[in-house]
Amino acid sequence: MTFTATGTAGAATQLVLTTPSVGSASNAVFTTQPVVPPASVANGNALGAVTVDGQVDTTVVLVRVASNSGWEAVGGDLRMMVKTETASGSPEPLGGRGVMQVPQGGRIVVAGDGYMPGTTVSVFALPRASARMVGKMMARSMSGAVLIGSAPVSDSGTVSNSFTVPNGMNVGDYVLQINGETLASQLRSMNLQLNVVSASPTMRAGVIREGGFYQGRSAELSDAGKEKLHSIVKAIPRGAQDVAVVIVGVSVALDSVAANLDLARDRAEGIAKYFEDRGVSGTYTVFVSTTFSVDAAERSLDNGPRASGLQKPVESSSGKPLTTASISFDAPM
C-alpha cells in the first residue's frame, strides 16, 4: 500500500513507509519518508521514544516542557523540543496521561540540535491504528499518514520551525514522528503520541431583544407576546456559549407604587419561567422597574443600578417603557 500526504507546498506526494536496516548509512529517503514507529508508542504504552537506525535509544529521556504543551528529548548529542499551540499561538496543554494534543489548524513547533548540518528534518503524523497494524504485520507501507512539513538543519546542526496542522486533518490518535540525520550519518526518529482534536469554532457575539409581552394591567401574556417569546427562544443559535438573560419587568399603569412593583415582578418572573421551561440555560439577571410622580416630578424606581444597556427597557412608539427580555450570547460562525 501507499498513502497520500499533504505537505506545506499543497501538492500530494506518495510516500512509502520504510524500515531502515541497523547500521545503514542515512540518505534522503530516510529523512523524507516515515519509518515504522516503535511498538511501545504505536500501541499506546509509551508516551514517546527515540530510535537510531530503527533501534530504541535508551540514553534519551523525555522531559516535560515548561509550558506543559509538549516534550523535550535529551540524551547524548540530542536536545529536541516538540510542543503544540492553538492557531492563535497559545500553548495547547498536554492531554490525559501526558499525551500531546493539537487542534485542527493548530501548530507543531520543533526546536533542537544534534543533527547533520545541511540536511532536512521532516515531521509526520501516522495514525496509531495503522501503526499498530504495521507493527504486527511487519508491513512496509501504511495508509492515512500525513506529512506535516520539513525544515532545514543549520550549519551548526540546529533546527527550528513551526508547522501548521491541516484544517481538514482527521481527528484521532497519531504517532508524531520527527526524522533527521545524526552527526554520525544515522537516521534518528523521534516518536511521540499525539491526539488531533477538533478546532475551536470562531465565535460571534449576538443579542436578541424584544419588549411588550403582556396584556394591559395584567401578568397574562398577549398572543403577540407569546409569539415574541417563541421567536426569541427559536433564534438562539445552536452551540451558543456564555448565554446571559436580562429581564426587565415593567409596570407603570397602576395607581400605586407597590401595585406597579408587584405586577412588574410577576411579569419578570413569568418571562424567566417561560425561558427556563424551554431549556434556555445561562445567567439570569432580573430587574423590576416602575415610574411614579411625587410633587409633579416623575421619578424612576428599580431594584438595581440605574438602567443602562440591556437593563434599559424597550420603549413603545409613544415612549412608554415595556417589559423587556434580552439574551446575549457567543455563537459559532
mmCIF file of C-alpha atoms in Angstrom:
data_model
loop_
_atom_site.group_PDB
_atom_site.id
_atom_site.type_symbol
_atom_site.label_atom_id
_atom_site.label_comp_id
_atom_site.label_asym_id
_atom_site.label_seq_id
_atom_site.Cartn_x
_atom_site.Cartn_y
_atom_site.Cartn_z
ATOM 1 C CA MET A 1 0.000 0.000 0.000
ATOM 2 C CA THR A 2 0.923 3.624 -0.375
ATOM 3 C CA PHE A 3 -0.502 6.699 1.276
ATOM 4 C CA THR A 4 -1.027 10.300 0.259
ATOM 5 C CA ALA A 5 0.423 13.101 2.360
ATOM 6 C CA THR A 6 -0.463 16.771 2.216
ATOM 7 C CA GLY A 7 2.589 18.927 2.744
ATOM 8 C CA THR A 8 3.028 22.634 3.194
ATOM 9 C CA ALA A 9 3.532 23.037 -0.533
ATOM 10 C CA GLY A 10 -0.001 21.761 -1.081
ATOM 11 C CA ALA A 11 0.972 19.062 -3.569
ATOM 12 C CA ALA A 12 0.046 15.444 -2.952
ATOM 13 C CA THR A 13 3.008 13.121 -2.552
ATOM 14 C CA GLN A 14 3.131 9.348 -2.435
ATOM 15 C CA LEU A 15 5.228 8.155 0.479
ATOM 16 C CA VAL A 16 6.357 4.645 1.321
ATOM 17 C CA LEU A 17 6.891 3.577 4.925
ATOM 18 C CA THR A 18 10.407 2.204 5.250
ATOM 19 C CA THR A 19 12.279 0.137 7.808
ATOM 20 C CA PRO A 20 15.964 1.120 7.859
ATOM 21 C CA SER A 21 18.468 -1.649 8.415
ATOM 22 C CA VAL A 22 20.599 -1.396 11.525
ATOM 23 C CA GLY A 23 23.829 0.450 10.839
ATOM 24 C CA SER A 24 22.784 1.600 7.398
ATOM 25 C CA ALA A 25 24.059 4.962 6.156
ATOM 26 C CA SER A 26 21.444 7.715 6.080
ATOM 27 C CA ASN A 27 20.255 9.223 2.852
ATOM 28 C CA ALA A 28 17.462 11.486 1.660
ATOM 29 C CA VAL A 29 14.775 8.799 1.527
ATOM 30 C CA PHE A 30 15.193 8.090 5.259
ATOM 31 C CA THR A 31 14.654 11.686 6.346
ATOM 32 C CA THR A 32 11.865 12.488 3.903
ATOM 33 C CA GLN A 33 9.843 9.287 4.415
ATOM 34 C CA PRO A 34 8.215 7.971 7.609
ATOM 35 C CA VAL A 35 9.514 4.800 9.221
ATOM 36 C CA VAL A 36 7.891 2.087 11.322
ATOM 37 C CA PRO A 37 7.386 3.608 14.807
ATOM 38 C CA PRO A 38 8.382 1.761 17.984
ATOM 39 C CA ALA A 39 5.678 -0.695 19.019
ATOM 40 C CA SER A 40 5.547 0.771 22.535
ATOM 41 C CA VAL A 41 4.459 4.148 21.134
ATOM 42 C CA ALA A 42 2.189 2.749 18.417
ATOM 43 C CA ASN A 43 0.232 0.648 20.925
ATOM 44 C CA GLY A 44 -0.038 3.492 23.423
ATOM 45 C CA ASN A 45 2.082 2.002 26.196
ATOM 46 C CA ALA A 46 4.799 4.679 25.942
ATOM 47 C CA LEU A 47 4.376 8.434 25.516
ATOM 48 C CA GLY A 48 7.380 8.540 23.229
ATOM 49 C CA ALA A 49 10.664 7.018 22.154
ATOM 50 C CA VAL A 50 13.663 7.908 20.008
ATOM 51 C CA THR A 51 15.211 5.397 17.645
ATOM 52 C CA VAL A 52 18.528 5.460 15.794
ATOM 53 C CA ASP A 53 18.580 3.319 12.671
ATOM 54 C CA GLY A 54 15.478 1.504 13.950
ATOM 55 C CA GLN A 55 16.793 0.726 17.438
ATOM 56 C CA VAL A 56 15.406 2.478 20.534
ATOM 57 C CA ASP A 57 17.991 4.834 22.046
ATOM 58 C CA THR A 58 17.719 4.105 25.777
ATOM 59 C CA THR A 59 20.030 7.008 26.677
ATOM 60 C CA VAL A 60 17.369 9.542 25.661
ATOM 61 C CA VAL A 61 14.848 10.738 28.246
ATOM 62 C CA LEU A 62 11.710 12.838 27.759
ATOM 63 C CA VAL A 63 11.291 15.999 29.839
ATOM 64 C CA ARG A 64 8.018 17.902 30.026
ATOM 65 C CA VAL A 65 8.422 21.454 28.673
ATOM 66 C CA ALA A 66 7.717 24.398 30.983
ATOM 67 C CA SER A 67 4.523 25.379 29.147
ATOM 68 C CA ASN A 68 3.087 21.866 29.673
ATOM 69 C CA SER A 69 2.409 21.707 25.954
ATOM 70 C CA GLY A 70 4.989 19.159 24.804
ATOM 71 C CA TRP A 71 8.166 17.193 25.472
ATOM 72 C CA GLU A 72 11.911 17.628 25.071
ATOM 73 C CA ALA A 73 14.101 14.647 24.208
ATOM 74 C CA VAL A 74 17.506 14.852 25.888
ATOM 75 C CA GLY A 75 20.378 12.399 25.573
ATOM 76 C CA GLY A 76 23.891 12.279 24.102
ATOM 77 C CA ASP A 77 24.236 14.998 21.458
ATOM 78 C CA LEU A 78 20.434 15.351 21.079
ATOM 79 C CA ARG A 79 18.236 18.077 22.500
ATOM 80 C CA MET A 80 14.907 18.248 20.672
ATOM 81 C CA MET A 81 11.853 20.134 21.923
ATOM 82 C CA VAL A 82 8.416 19.457 20.421
ATOM 83 C CA LYS A 83 5.324 21.362 21.571
ATOM 84 C CA THR A 84 1.891 22.258 20.244
ATOM 85 C CA GLU A 85 -0.052 25.513 20.002
ATOM 86 C CA THR A 86 -3.506 26.693 19.043
ATOM 87 C CA ALA A 87 -3.993 28.532 15.759
ATOM 88 C CA SER A 88 -3.611 31.813 17.662
ATOM 89 C CA GLY A 89 -0.267 30.747 19.151
ATOM 90 C CA SER A 90 -1.385 29.868 22.683
ATOM 91 C CA PRO A 91 0.123 26.721 24.264
ATOM 92 C CA GLU A 92 -2.076 23.639 23.844
ATOM 93 C CA PRO A 93 -1.804 21.737 27.159
ATOM 94 C CA LEU A 94 -0.931 18.064 27.276
ATOM 95 C CA GLY A 95 -3.939 15.784 27.463
ATOM 96 C CA GLY A 96 -4.595 12.802 29.666
ATOM 97 C CA ARG A 97 -1.542 10.774 30.706
ATOM 98 C CA GLY A 98 0.688 13.435 29.175
ATOM 99 C CA VAL A 99 -0.294 12.736 25.561
ATOM 100 C CA MET A 100 0.378 15.692 23.266
ATOM 101 C CA GLN A 101 -2.659 17.203 21.588
ATOM 102 C CA VAL A 102 -3.156 19.772 18.851
ATOM 103 C CA PRO A 103 -6.329 21.233 17.319
ATOM 104 C CA GLN A 104 -7.022 21.156 13.603
ATOM 105 C CA GLY A 105 -5.365 24.271 12.193
ATOM 106 C CA GLY A 106 -3.039 24.448 15.210
ATOM 107 C CA ARG A 107 0.737 24.349 15.186
ATOM 108 C CA ILE A 108 3.504 21.877 15.936
ATOM 109 C CA VAL A 109 6.703 23.639 16.993
ATOM 110 C CA VAL A 110 10.100 21.917 16.910
ATOM 111 C CA ALA A 111 13.462 23.247 18.060
ATOM 112 C CA GLY A 112 16.679 21.408 18.824
ATOM 113 C CA ASP A 113 20.198 20.424 17.853
ATOM 114 C CA GLY A 114 22.305 17.365 17.223
ATOM 115 C CA TYR A 115 21.578 16.937 13.512
ATOM 116 C CA MET A 116 23.827 16.764 10.457
ATOM 117 C CA PRO A 117 24.342 20.308 9.069
ATOM 118 C CA GLY A 118 22.773 20.906 5.667
ATOM 119 C CA THR A 119 20.257 18.067 5.936
ATOM 120 C CA THR A 120 16.494 18.135 6.432
ATOM 121 C CA VAL A 121 14.259 17.245 9.364
ATOM 122 C CA SER A 122 10.765 16.038 8.423
ATOM 123 C CA VAL A 123 7.628 15.818 10.568
ATOM 124 C CA PHE A 124 4.910 13.198 10.011
ATOM 125 C CA ALA A 125 1.667 12.172 11.701
ATOM 126 C CA LEU A 126 0.996 8.423 11.486
ATOM 127 C CA PRO A 127 -2.457 7.157 12.549
ATOM 128 C CA ARG A 128 -1.907 4.945 15.561
ATOM 129 C CA ALA A 129 -4.418 2.326 14.397
ATOM 130 C CA SER A 130 -2.439 1.811 11.191
ATOM 131 C CA ALA A 131 0.826 1.974 13.102
ATOM 132 C CA ARG A 132 -0.284 -0.900 15.339
ATOM 133 C CA MET A 133 -1.102 -2.963 12.241
ATOM 134 C CA VAL A 134 2.315 -2.202 10.814
ATOM 135 C CA GLY A 135 3.983 -3.397 13.979
ATOM 136 C CA LYS A 136 2.079 -6.686 13.962
ATOM 137 C CA MET A 137 2.279 -7.400 10.245
ATOM 138 C CA MET A 138 5.795 -6.043 9.635
ATOM 139 C CA ALA A 139 4.383 -4.266 6.598
ATOM 140 C CA ARG A 140 6.498 -1.745 4.722
ATOM 141 C CA SER A 141 3.753 0.746 3.964
ATOM 142 C CA MET A 142 0.630 2.194 5.631
ATOM 143 C CA SER A 143 -2.352 4.380 4.792
ATOM 144 C CA GLY A 144 -3.500 7.672 6.282
ATOM 145 C CA ALA A 145 -0.163 9.215 7.264
ATOM 146 C CA VAL A 146 0.256 12.967 6.864
ATOM 147 C CA LEU A 147 3.414 14.894 6.044
ATOM 148 C CA ILE A 148 3.186 17.938 8.321
ATOM 149 C CA GLY A 149 6.290 19.601 6.867
ATOM 150 C CA SER A 150 10.085 19.740 6.621
ATOM 151 C CA ALA A 151 12.739 22.150 7.871
ATOM 152 C CA PRO A 152 16.433 22.642 7.022
ATOM 153 C CA VAL A 153 19.196 21.984 9.523
ATOM 154 C CA SER A 154 21.551 24.935 10.016
ATOM 155 C CA ASP A 155 25.327 24.880 9.621
ATOM 156 C CA SER A 156 25.585 24.455 13.393
ATOM 157 C CA GLY A 157 23.297 21.417 13.441
ATOM 158 C CA THR A 158 20.218 23.162 14.839
ATOM 159 C CA VAL A 159 16.656 23.123 13.556
ATOM 160 C CA SER A 160 13.727 25.350 14.470
ATOM 161 C CA ASN A 161 10.358 25.642 12.766
ATOM 162 C CA SER A 162 6.605 25.867 13.265
ATOM 163 C CA PHE A 163 4.269 23.669 11.206
ATOM 164 C CA THR A 164 0.540 24.178 10.711
ATOM 165 C CA VAL A 165 -1.695 21.138 11.100
ATOM 166 C CA PRO A 166 -4.120 20.944 8.133
ATOM 167 C CA ASN A 167 -7.644 22.101 8.959
ATOM 168 C CA GLY A 168 -9.030 19.009 7.272
ATOM 169 C CA MET A 169 -6.840 16.528 9.134
ATOM 170 C CA ASN A 170 -8.888 13.746 10.729
ATOM 171 C CA VAL A 171 -9.254 13.921 14.491
ATOM 172 C CA GLY A 172 -7.899 10.968 16.440
ATOM 173 C CA ASP A 173 -4.761 9.307 17.767
ATOM 174 C CA TYR A 174 -1.473 9.578 15.887
ATOM 175 C CA VAL A 175 2.216 8.942 16.279
ATOM 176 C CA LEU A 176 4.029 12.228 15.707
ATOM 177 C CA GLN A 177 7.318 11.334 14.032
ATOM 178 C CA ILE A 178 10.290 13.685 13.537
ATOM 179 C CA ASN A 179 13.010 12.217 11.312
ATOM 180 C CA GLY A 180 16.504 13.607 10.839
ATOM 181 C CA GLU A 181 20.115 12.626 10.273
ATOM 182 C CA THR A 182 22.560 12.322 13.159
ATOM 183 C CA LEU A 183 26.121 13.640 13.132
ATOM 184 C CA ALA A 184 27.167 10.022 12.509
ATOM 185 C CA SER A 185 25.004 9.789 9.361
ATOM 186 C CA GLN A 186 22.357 7.633 11.028
ATOM 187 C CA LEU A 187 18.587 8.026 10.915
ATOM 188 C CA ARG A 188 17.211 9.438 14.152
ATOM 189 C CA SER A 189 13.434 9.152 14.560
ATOM 190 C CA MET A 190 11.635 10.837 17.454
ATOM 191 C CA ASN A 191 8.172 9.353 18.040
ATOM 192 C CA LEU A 192 5.500 10.833 20.338
ATOM 193 C CA GLN A 193 1.867 10.053 20.970
ATOM 194 C CA LEU A 194 -0.331 12.827 19.535
ATOM 195 C CA ASN A 195 -4.064 13.434 19.662
ATOM 196 C CA VAL A 196 -5.557 15.700 16.980
ATOM 197 C CA VAL A 197 -8.713 17.364 18.306
ATOM 198 C CA SER A 198 -11.445 19.426 16.684
ATOM 199 C CA ALA A 199 -10.638 23.061 16.120
ATOM 200 C CA SER A 200 -12.379 25.554 18.376
ATOM 201 C CA PRO A 201 -15.011 27.323 16.290
ATOM 202 C CA THR A 202 -14.747 31.031 15.566
ATOM 203 C CA MET A 203 -17.347 32.762 17.703
ATOM 204 C CA ARG A 204 -19.506 35.802 17.059
ATOM 205 C CA ALA A 205 -21.374 37.905 19.601
ATOM 206 C CA GLY A 206 -25.121 38.292 19.295
ATOM 207 C CA VAL A 207 -28.092 39.832 21.116
ATOM 208 C CA ILE A 208 -31.812 39.073 20.817
ATOM 209 C CA ARG A 209 -34.037 41.751 22.317
ATOM 210 C CA GLU A 210 -37.828 42.201 22.431
ATOM 211 C CA GLY A 211 -40.304 44.172 24.523
ATOM 212 C CA GLY A 212 -44.043 44.236 25.224
ATOM 213 C CA PHE A 213 -45.373 40.767 26.105
ATOM 214 C CA TYR A 214 -48.389 41.319 28.326
ATOM 215 C CA GLN A 215 -51.996 42.353 28.193
ATOM 216 C CA GLY A 216 -52.674 45.753 29.742
ATOM 217 C CA ARG A 217 -52.584 45.971 33.551
ATOM 218 C CA SER A 218 -52.060 42.194 33.938
ATOM 219 C CA ALA A 219 -49.481 39.411 34.045
ATOM 220 C CA GLU A 220 -51.267 37.494 31.278
ATOM 221 C CA LEU A 221 -49.262 37.101 28.092
ATOM 222 C CA SER A 222 -50.856 38.532 24.993
ATOM 223 C CA ASP A 223 -50.976 36.485 21.798
ATOM 224 C CA ALA A 224 -48.368 38.794 20.288
ATOM 225 C CA GLY A 225 -46.253 38.427 23.432
ATOM 226 C CA LYS A 226 -46.329 34.637 23.174
ATOM 227 C CA GLU A 227 -45.163 34.863 19.566
ATOM 228 C CA LYS A 228 -42.313 37.177 20.558
ATOM 229 C CA LEU A 229 -41.103 34.850 23.324
ATOM 230 C CA HIS A 230 -41.322 31.865 20.979
ATOM 231 C CA SER A 231 -39.257 33.710 18.366
ATOM 232 C CA ILE A 232 -36.611 34.627 20.956
ATOM 233 C CA VAL A 233 -36.098 31.010 22.008
ATOM 234 C CA LYS A 234 -36.055 29.826 18.401
ATOM 235 C CA ALA A 235 -33.469 32.462 17.442
ATOM 236 C CA ILE A 236 -30.841 31.311 19.973
ATOM 237 C CA PRO A 237 -28.154 29.609 17.805
ATOM 238 C CA ARG A 238 -27.206 26.006 18.388
ATOM 239 C CA GLY A 239 -23.909 25.814 20.259
ATOM 240 C CA ALA A 240 -24.347 29.253 21.834
ATOM 241 C CA GLN A 241 -21.979 29.921 24.740
ATOM 242 C CA ASP A 242 -21.818 32.490 27.564
ATOM 243 C CA VAL A 243 -25.573 32.977 27.376
ATOM 244 C CA ALA A 244 -26.827 35.876 29.518
ATOM 245 C CA VAL A 245 -30.543 36.544 30.017
ATOM 246 C CA VAL A 246 -31.560 40.029 31.168
ATOM 247 C CA ILE A 247 -35.225 40.606 32.016
ATOM 248 C CA VAL A 248 -36.723 43.963 32.950
ATOM 249 C CA GLY A 249 -40.225 43.700 34.393
ATOM 250 C CA VAL A 250 -42.107 46.958 33.948
ATOM 251 C CA SER A 251 -45.482 48.295 35.124
ATOM 252 C CA VAL A 252 -46.468 51.971 35.078
ATOM 253 C CA ALA A 253 -50.262 51.955 34.665
ATOM 254 C CA LEU A 254 -51.496 51.048 38.156
ATOM 255 C CA ASP A 255 -52.458 53.517 40.880
ATOM 256 C CA SER A 256 -49.704 52.865 43.435
ATOM 257 C CA VAL A 257 -46.002 52.208 43.517
ATOM 258 C CA ALA A 258 -46.474 48.950 45.409
ATOM 259 C CA ALA A 259 -49.013 47.640 42.906
ATOM 260 C CA ASN A 260 -46.803 48.544 39.951
ATOM 261 C CA LEU A 261 -43.772 46.868 41.513
ATOM 262 C CA ASP A 262 -45.762 43.716 42.300
ATOM 263 C CA LEU A 263 -47.030 43.487 38.731
ATOM 264 C CA ALA A 264 -43.587 44.237 37.293
ATOM 265 C CA ARG A 265 -42.133 41.427 39.415
ATOM 266 C CA ASP A 266 -44.829 38.977 38.313
ATOM 267 C CA ARG A 267 -44.202 39.866 34.671
ATOM 268 C CA ALA A 268 -40.445 39.375 35.011
ATOM 269 C CA GLU A 269 -40.929 36.051 36.802
ATOM 270 C CA GLY A 270 -43.308 34.896 34.067
ATOM 271 C CA ILE A 271 -40.743 35.525 31.335
ATOM 272 C CA ALA A 272 -37.956 33.877 33.337
ATOM 273 C CA LYS A 273 -40.118 30.791 33.866
ATOM 274 C CA TYR A 274 -41.005 30.696 30.156
ATOM 275 C CA PHE A 275 -37.320 30.604 29.193
ATOM 276 C CA GLU A 276 -36.371 28.083 31.888
ATOM 277 C CA ASP A 277 -39.216 25.732 30.923
ATOM 278 C CA ARG A 278 -37.899 25.754 27.353
ATOM 279 C CA GLY A 279 -34.329 24.909 28.308
ATOM 280 C CA VAL A 280 -32.653 28.297 27.942
ATOM 281 C CA SER A 281 -29.501 27.847 30.045
ATOM 282 C CA GLY A 282 -27.354 30.760 31.110
ATOM 283 C CA THR A 283 -27.005 33.534 33.655
ATOM 284 C CA TYR A 284 -30.304 35.217 34.538
ATOM 285 C CA THR A 285 -30.464 38.820 35.750
ATOM 286 C CA VAL A 286 -33.868 40.298 36.577
ATOM 287 C CA PHE A 287 -34.772 43.962 37.134
ATOM 288 C CA VAL A 288 -38.092 45.342 38.341
ATOM 289 C CA SER A 289 -38.969 48.878 37.276
ATOM 290 C CA THR A 290 -41.792 51.410 37.523
ATOM 291 C CA THR A 291 -42.312 55.157 37.306
ATOM 292 C CA PHE A 292 -44.432 57.353 39.556
ATOM 293 C CA SER A 293 -44.965 61.009 40.330
ATOM 294 C CA VAL A 294 -44.313 62.859 43.565
ATOM 295 C CA ASP A 295 -44.889 66.635 43.775
ATOM 296 C CA ALA A 296 -45.332 66.714 39.987
ATOM 297 C CA ALA A 297 -41.786 65.350 39.423
ATOM 298 C CA GLU A 298 -41.556 61.990 37.640
ATOM 299 C CA ARG A 299 -39.257 59.507 39.361
ATOM 300 C CA SER A 300 -37.991 56.060 38.450
ATOM 301 C CA LEU A 301 -37.659 53.093 40.794
ATOM 302 C CA ASP A 302 -35.980 49.763 40.113
ATOM 303 C CA ASN A 303 -34.264 47.062 42.151
ATOM 304 C CA GLY A 304 -30.793 47.515 40.679
ATOM 305 C CA PRO A 305 -28.352 50.090 39.276
ATOM 306 C CA ARG A 306 -29.543 52.910 37.078
ATOM 307 C CA ALA A 307 -30.879 51.317 33.881
ATOM 308 C CA SER A 308 -28.387 51.238 31.028
ATOM 309 C CA GLY A 309 -27.535 48.911 28.159
ATOM 310 C CA LEU A 310 -29.588 45.713 28.378
ATOM 311 C CA GLN A 311 -31.030 46.914 31.697
ATOM 312 C CA LYS A 312 -32.863 49.736 29.927
ATOM 313 C CA PRO A 313 -36.339 48.617 28.839
ATOM 314 C CA VAL A 314 -37.569 48.833 25.286
ATOM 315 C CA GLU A 315 -39.959 51.746 24.765
ATOM 316 C CA SER A 316 -43.151 51.940 22.748
ATOM 317 C CA SER A 317 -43.586 54.419 19.930
ATOM 318 C CA SER A 318 -45.088 56.823 22.463
ATOM 319 C CA GLY A 319 -42.104 56.483 24.809
ATOM 320 C CA LYS A 320 -43.734 54.127 27.310
ATOM 321 C CA PRO A 321 -41.295 51.608 28.882
ATOM 322 C CA LEU A 322 -42.173 47.962 28.203
ATOM 323 C CA THR A 323 -41.345 44.709 29.926
ATOM 324 C CA THR A 324 -38.218 43.609 28.083
ATOM 325 C CA ALA A 325 -36.270 40.380 27.540
ATOM 326 C CA SER A 326 -32.709 40.391 26.187
ATOM 327 C CA ILE A 327 -30.477 37.378 25.536
ATOM 328 C CA SER A 328 -26.817 37.879 24.679
ATOM 329 C CA PHE A 329 -24.505 35.060 23.607
ATOM 330 C CA ASP A 330 -21.431 33.944 21.699
ATOM 331 C CA ALA A 331 -22.217 31.557 18.853
ATOM 332 C CA PRO A 332 -20.128 29.577 16.346
ATOM 333 C CA MET A 333 -19.829 31.256 12.961
#
